[in-house]
Short mmCIF file of C-alpha atoms in Angstrom, two decimals:
data_model
loop_
_atom_site.label_atom_id
_atom_site.label_comp_id
_atom_site.label_asym_id
_atom_site.label_seq_id
_atom_site.Cartn_x
_atom_site.Cartn_y
_atom_site.Cartn_z
CA MET A 7 -118.47 69.06 -166.17
CA PHE A 8 -121.96 67.68 -165.75
CA ILE A 9 -125.03 69.40 -167.11
CA MET A 10 -128.74 68.63 -166.91
CA ASP A 11 -131.23 69.95 -169.45
CA GLY A 12 -128.68 72.50 -170.64
CA THR A 13 -127.82 73.89 -167.20
CA PHE A 14 -124.59 73.44 -165.23
CA ILE A 15 -124.77 71.05 -162.27
CA ILE A 16 -121.17 70.46 -161.15
CA GLY A 17 -117.61 70.45 -162.43
CA PHE A 18 -114.61 68.32 -161.47
CA SER A 19 -110.95 68.97 -162.19
CA ALA A 20 -108.07 66.66 -161.30
CA ALA A 21 -104.67 68.03 -160.30
CA LYS A 22 -101.50 66.33 -159.08
CA ALA A 23 -102.40 66.37 -155.39
CA HIS A 24 -106.13 67.12 -155.25
CA ILE A 25 -109.48 67.14 -157.03
CA SER A 26 -111.34 70.44 -157.36
CA ILE A 27 -115.12 70.34 -157.19
CA ALA A 28 -117.03 73.36 -158.47
CA PRO A 29 -120.79 73.39 -157.81
CA GLU A 30 -121.41 77.20 -158.22
CA THR A 31 -121.32 79.92 -155.58
CA VAL A 32 -124.92 79.52 -154.34
CA THR A 33 -124.28 75.86 -153.60
CA MET A 34 -120.93 76.62 -151.97
CA GLU A 35 -122.68 79.08 -149.65
CA THR A 36 -125.42 76.56 -148.85
CA PHE A 37 -122.96 73.79 -147.99
CA ALA A 38 -120.12 75.92 -146.56
CA LYS A 39 -120.47 74.50 -143.04
CA ASP A 40 -120.53 70.89 -144.28
CA ILE A 41 -117.54 71.45 -146.56
CA LYS A 42 -115.57 72.99 -143.69
CA GLU A 43 -116.55 70.17 -141.30
CA ALA A 44 -115.31 67.66 -143.89
CA GLY A 45 -111.92 69.39 -143.68
CA TYR A 46 -111.82 70.53 -147.29
CA GLU A 47 -110.07 73.70 -148.44
CA ALA A 48 -112.58 76.03 -150.12
CA THR A 49 -112.97 79.26 -152.06
CA SER A 50 -116.22 80.97 -153.00
CA ASN A 51 -116.55 78.84 -156.16
CA LEU A 52 -114.96 75.47 -155.40
CA PHE A 53 -113.54 73.12 -152.82
CA LYS A 54 -110.58 70.77 -152.96
CA ILE A 55 -110.26 67.19 -151.80
CA LYS A 56 -106.58 66.43 -151.29
CA GLU A 57 -105.12 63.07 -152.23
CA ASP A 58 -104.75 62.08 -148.57
CA GLN A 59 -108.34 62.99 -147.61
CA GLU A 60 -111.37 60.72 -147.60
CA VAL A 61 -114.12 61.58 -150.04
CA ASN A 62 -117.33 62.45 -148.21
CA TRP A 63 -119.67 60.70 -150.67
CA GLY A 64 -122.79 61.77 -148.76
CA LEU A 65 -121.81 65.42 -148.99
CA LEU A 66 -121.03 65.10 -152.68
CA ARG A 67 -124.36 63.36 -153.29
CA ASN A 68 -126.22 66.10 -151.38
CA ILE A 69 -124.49 68.87 -153.34
CA ILE A 70 -125.37 67.26 -156.67
CA ALA A 71 -128.97 66.56 -155.60
CA PHE A 72 -129.35 70.16 -154.38
CA ASN A 73 -128.20 71.59 -157.72
CA MET A 74 -130.39 69.18 -159.69
CA GLU A 75 -133.46 70.12 -157.67
CA GLU A 76 -132.77 73.86 -157.52
CA LYS A 77 -132.10 74.10 -161.25
CA LYS A 78 -135.07 72.08 -162.54
CA GLY A 79 -136.57 74.07 -165.37
CA TYR A 80 -133.76 76.63 -165.21
CA GLU A 81 -133.19 78.03 -168.68
CA LYS A 82 -129.67 79.46 -168.33
CA PHE A 83 -126.37 77.61 -168.07
CA TRP A 84 -125.05 79.48 -164.99
CA ARG A 85 -126.96 80.92 -162.04
#
């Protein structure tokens, strides 16, 4: 889990055959099309990168940058 100034930015969780990435629902909605185009399985709160899939580093960078910008000065942990 990564936080900035006391607010959640993104979480990662490793499993046997995938990595789960959880950037919060608002961010998932914002990047839903990009996540789908990357071929990742997704729910409303997270997406999974399977062990045989390439990591889309640009997408990951954009998701993190979006959360960092959107949550500047945000005083709560979760949205």
